[in-house]
Tab-separated table of C-alpha atoms in Angstrom:
chain	number	residue	atom	x	y	z
A	657	UNK	CA	-16.673	31.516	-7.763
A	658	UNK	CA	-17.116	32.736	-4.216
A	659	UNK	CA	-15.020	30.944	-0.945
A	660	UNK	CA	-16.707	30.555	2.693
A	661	UNK	CA	-14.799	29.818	5.353
A	662	UNK	CA	-16.297	28.795	9.255
A	663	UNK	CA	-16.527	31.356	11.826
A	664	UNK	CA	-14.814	28.493	14.496
A	665	UNK	CA	-16.412	31.486	17.168
A	666	UNK	CA	-19.892	31.328	16.048
A	667	UNK	CA	-19.977	27.356	15.073
A	668	UNK	CA	-20.568	23.701	17.452
A	669	UNK	CA	-20.044	20.384	16.126
A	670	UNK	CA	-21.555	18.014	18.728
A	671	UNK	CA	-22.765	14.359	18.400
A	672	UNK	CA	-25.217	12.056	21.288
A	673	UNK	CA	-24.340	8.631	21.661
A	674	UNK	CA	-26.936	6.546	23.775
A	675	UNK	CA	-25.277	5.164	27.699
A	676	UNK	CA	-26.448	1.746	28.155
A	677	UNK	CA	-29.560	2.214	26.491
A	678	UNK	CA	-31.158	4.409	29.557
A	679	UNK	CA	-29.563	7.485	29.022
A	680	UNK	CA	-27.424	9.921	26.118
A	681	UNK	CA	-24.147	11.419	26.326
A	682	UNK	CA	-23.560	14.706	24.361
A	683	UNK	CA	-19.617	15.453	22.818
A	684	UNK	CA	-18.411	18.138	20.917
A	685	UNK	CA	-15.247	18.952	19.062
A	686	UNK	CA	-13.604	22.110	20.239
A	687	UNK	CA	-10.932	22.493	17.033
A	688	UNK	CA	-12.273	22.153	12.978
A	689	UNK	CA	-12.512	23.944	10.345
A	690	UNK	CA	-13.888	24.067	6.773
A	691	UNK	CA	-14.676	25.786	3.951
A	692	UNK	CA	-18.112	26.274	0.655
A	693	UNK	CA	-17.154	27.479	-2.372
A	694	UNK	CA	-19.902	28.183	-4.269
A	695	UNK	CA	-21.204	30.392	-7.746
A	696	UNK	CA	-24.824	30.474	-6.842
A	697	UNK	CA	-26.265	32.545	-4.391
A	698	UNK	CA	-28.150	30.680	-2.827
A	699	UNK	CA	-25.232	28.093	-1.813
A	700	UNK	CA	-27.284	24.972	-4.247
A	701	UNK	CA	-24.210	24.468	-6.192
A	702	UNK	CA	-22.021	24.129	-2.901
A	703	UNK	CA	-18.564	22.274	-2.707
A	704	UNK	CA	-18.111	21.560	1.025
A	705	UNK	CA	-14.371	20.745	3.388
A	706	UNK	CA	-15.108	20.151	7.191
A	707	UNK	CA	-12.246	18.221	9.183
A	708	UNK	CA	-12.068	18.559	13.273
A	709	UNK	CA	-9.651	17.489	15.446
A	710	UNK	CA	-9.895	14.134	17.033
A	711	UNK	CA	-8.031	14.845	19.803
A	712	UNK	CA	-10.096	17.887	20.976
A	713	UNK	CA	-13.059	15.692	21.510
A	714	UNK	CA	-14.857	16.653	24.549
A	715	UNK	CA	-17.847	15.135	26.645
A	716	UNK	CA	-16.868	17.336	29.642
A	717	UNK	CA	-15.419	14.170	31.331
A	718	UNK	CA	-11.640	13.763	30.977
A	719	UNK	CA	-11.393	9.767	31.758
A	720	UNK	CA	-14.209	9.453	29.211
A	721	UNK	CA	-12.312	11.389	26.395
A	722	UNK	CA	-8.867	9.966	26.873
A	723	UNK	CA	-10.691	6.686	26.190
A	724	UNK	CA	-12.283	8.242	23.237
A	725	UNK	CA	-8.838	9.197	21.860
A	726	UNK	CA	-7.284	5.942	22.514
A	727	UNK	CA	-6.748	2.849	20.030
A	728	UNK	CA	-10.401	1.444	21.749
A	729	UNK	CA	-11.760	3.959	19.845
A	730	UNK	CA	-11.030	6.840	17.367
A	731	UNK	CA	-7.817	6.116	17.500
A	732	UNK	CA	-6.090	9.837	17.294
A	733	UNK	CA	-2.358	8.754	17.785
A	734	UNK	CA	-3.212	6.793	14.086
A	735	UNK	CA	-6.097	8.648	12.979
A	736	UNK	CA	-6.124	12.535	13.865
A	737	UNK	CA	-8.768	13.979	11.356
A	738	UNK	CA	-11.842	13.569	10.663
A	739	UNK	CA	-12.120	14.261	7.423
A	740	UNK	CA	-15.800	14.934	5.359
A	741	UNK	CA	-16.217	16.002	1.336
A	742	UNK	CA	-19.527	16.877	-0.033
A	743	UNK	CA	-20.678	14.968	-2.926
A	744	UNK	CA	-23.611	16.525	-3.491
A	745	UNK	CA	-25.842	19.770	-1.882
A	746	UNK	CA	-29.188	19.833	-2.769
A	747	UNK	CA	-31.820	22.277	-2.091
A	748	UNK	CA	-35.448	21.192	-0.756
A	749	UNK	CA	-36.734	23.961	-0.066
A	750	UNK	CA	-36.109	28.311	0.304
A	751	UNK	CA	-34.326	26.761	3.674
A	752	UNK	CA	-33.944	22.777	2.909
A	753	UNK	CA	-30.669	21.226	1.416
A	754	UNK	CA	-29.614	17.463	1.714
A	755	UNK	CA	-26.559	17.007	2.109
A	756	UNK	CA	-24.143	14.548	0.722
A	757	UNK	CA	-20.767	13.017	1.485
A	758	UNK	CA	-17.640	11.241	1.726
A	759	UNK	CA	-17.149	11.667	5.820
A	760	UNK	CA	-13.613	9.773	7.044
A	761	UNK	CA	-13.039	8.621	10.312
A	762	UNK	CA	-10.466	6.206	11.821
A	763	UNK	CA	-9.069	5.463	8.499
A	764	UNK	CA	-12.163	4.443	6.416
A	765	UNK	CA	-14.300	6.520	4.312
A	766	UNK	CA	-18.337	5.875	3.844
A	767	UNK	CA	-21.155	8.440	1.523
A	768	UNK	CA	-23.092	9.663	4.413
A	769	UNK	CA	-26.604	12.135	4.031
A	770	UNK	CA	-27.490	14.857	6.179
A	771	UNK	CA	-30.482	17.367	6.532
A	772	UNK	CA	-29.730	20.959	6.650
A	773	UNK	CA	-31.588	23.803	7.549
A	774	UNK	CA	-30.229	27.190	6.590
A	775	UNK	CA	-30.828	30.096	9.011
A	776	UNK	CA	-30.087	33.166	6.572
A	777	UNK	CA	-27.616	35.293	5.599
A	778	UNK	CA	-26.260	39.034	7.137
A	779	UNK	CA	-23.884	41.703	7.111
A	780	UNK	CA	-22.224	41.784	10.272
A	781	UNK	CA	-20.931	44.750	11.907
A	782	UNK	CA	-17.459	44.929	10.094
A	783	UNK	CA	-18.950	44.565	6.670
A	784	UNK	CA	-19.082	40.288	6.600
A	785	UNK	CA	-21.317	38.506	4.855
A	786	UNK	CA	-22.500	35.508	6.646
A	787	UNK	CA	-24.228	32.487	6.899
A	788	UNK	CA	-25.870	29.741	8.946
A	789	UNK	CA	-26.729	26.465	8.525
A	790	UNK	CA	-27.666	24.144	10.928
A	791	UNK	CA	-26.897	20.233	10.094
A	792	UNK	CA	-27.848	16.831	11.263
A	793	UNK	CA	-27.821	13.035	10.403
A	794	UNK	CA	-26.932	9.707	11.846
A	795	UNK	CA	-24.159	7.345	11.146
A	796	UNK	CA	-23.281	3.475	12.811
A	797	UNK	CA	-20.141	4.383	14.497
A	798	UNK	CA	-19.615	-0.105	13.402
A	799	UNK	CA	-19.634	1.071	9.585
A	800	UNK	CA	-16.393	3.524	10.512
A	801	UNK	CA	-14.543	0.871	12.539
A	802	UNK	CA	-15.413	1.833	16.384
A	803	UNK	CA	-16.732	-1.249	17.282
A	804	UNK	CA	-15.674	-1.147	20.709
A	805	UNK	CA	-18.005	-2.165	23.304
A	806	UNK	CA	-18.787	-3.951	26.399
A	807	UNK	CA	-21.761	-5.601	27.997
A	808	UNK	CA	-23.023	-4.763	31.592
A	809	UNK	CA	-23.558	-7.991	34.314
A	810	UNK	CA	-27.984	-8.134	32.421
A	811	UNK	CA	-26.426	-8.650	29.053
A	812	UNK	CA	-27.105	-4.612	27.977
A	813	UNK	CA	-24.493	-3.035	25.576
A	814	UNK	CA	-22.957	-0.258	26.809
A	815	UNK	CA	-22.634	1.972	23.861
A	816	UNK	CA	-25.021	2.192	21.411
A	817	UNK	CA	-24.181	1.851	17.569
A	818	UNK	CA	-25.968	4.737	16.685
A	819	UNK	CA	-24.170	8.177	16.398
A	820	UNK	CA	-26.566	11.716	15.993
A	821	UNK	CA	-24.485	14.546	14.624
A	822	UNK	CA	-25.266	17.893	14.473
A	823	UNK	CA	-23.792	21.465	13.607
A	824	UNK	CA	-24.443	24.786	13.989
A	825	UNK	CA	-22.176	26.079	11.735
A	826	UNK	CA	-21.543	29.773	10.650
A	827	UNK	CA	-19.373	30.776	7.372
A	828	UNK	CA	-18.000	34.245	6.106
A	829	UNK	CA	-17.798	35.312	2.602
A	830	UNK	CA	-14.157	35.632	1.764
A	831	UNK	CA	-13.085	38.912	-0.289
């Protein structure tokens, strides 16, 4: 069985959420790790594990990041890690897959599904075998107990319920 690990220097994990229903806030997790195990060369039988450090959340605005780490949202002191473990990685075409698995966040685990595009694979300048993937999906934050919100004077919500998740992941095959 081949084991692969995420190369964090060539990978990114992002999210987008609507603010005041008129604009989008983009954030990322700066610290994360993961691994893939597979027997098949095309990784179609892959078992995937991923985790992100909640304290590493970054929306390019420190006050907002502090609020997101607080008990109003992620409660990073109580729930320091976001985790994902695959239950199915299904090949749809040469480069497209569907990824299903259990996402655990804020102490709640839910089955989620992502679309995955395989960007290809190659051997780098150092003789390491690499593969790249773009992962996209959407979750409802309230499904994970992230229920904080506020209402504007006009009656609108400050933060939407739907969160778009995107990751560009490069993995390295281990010897």
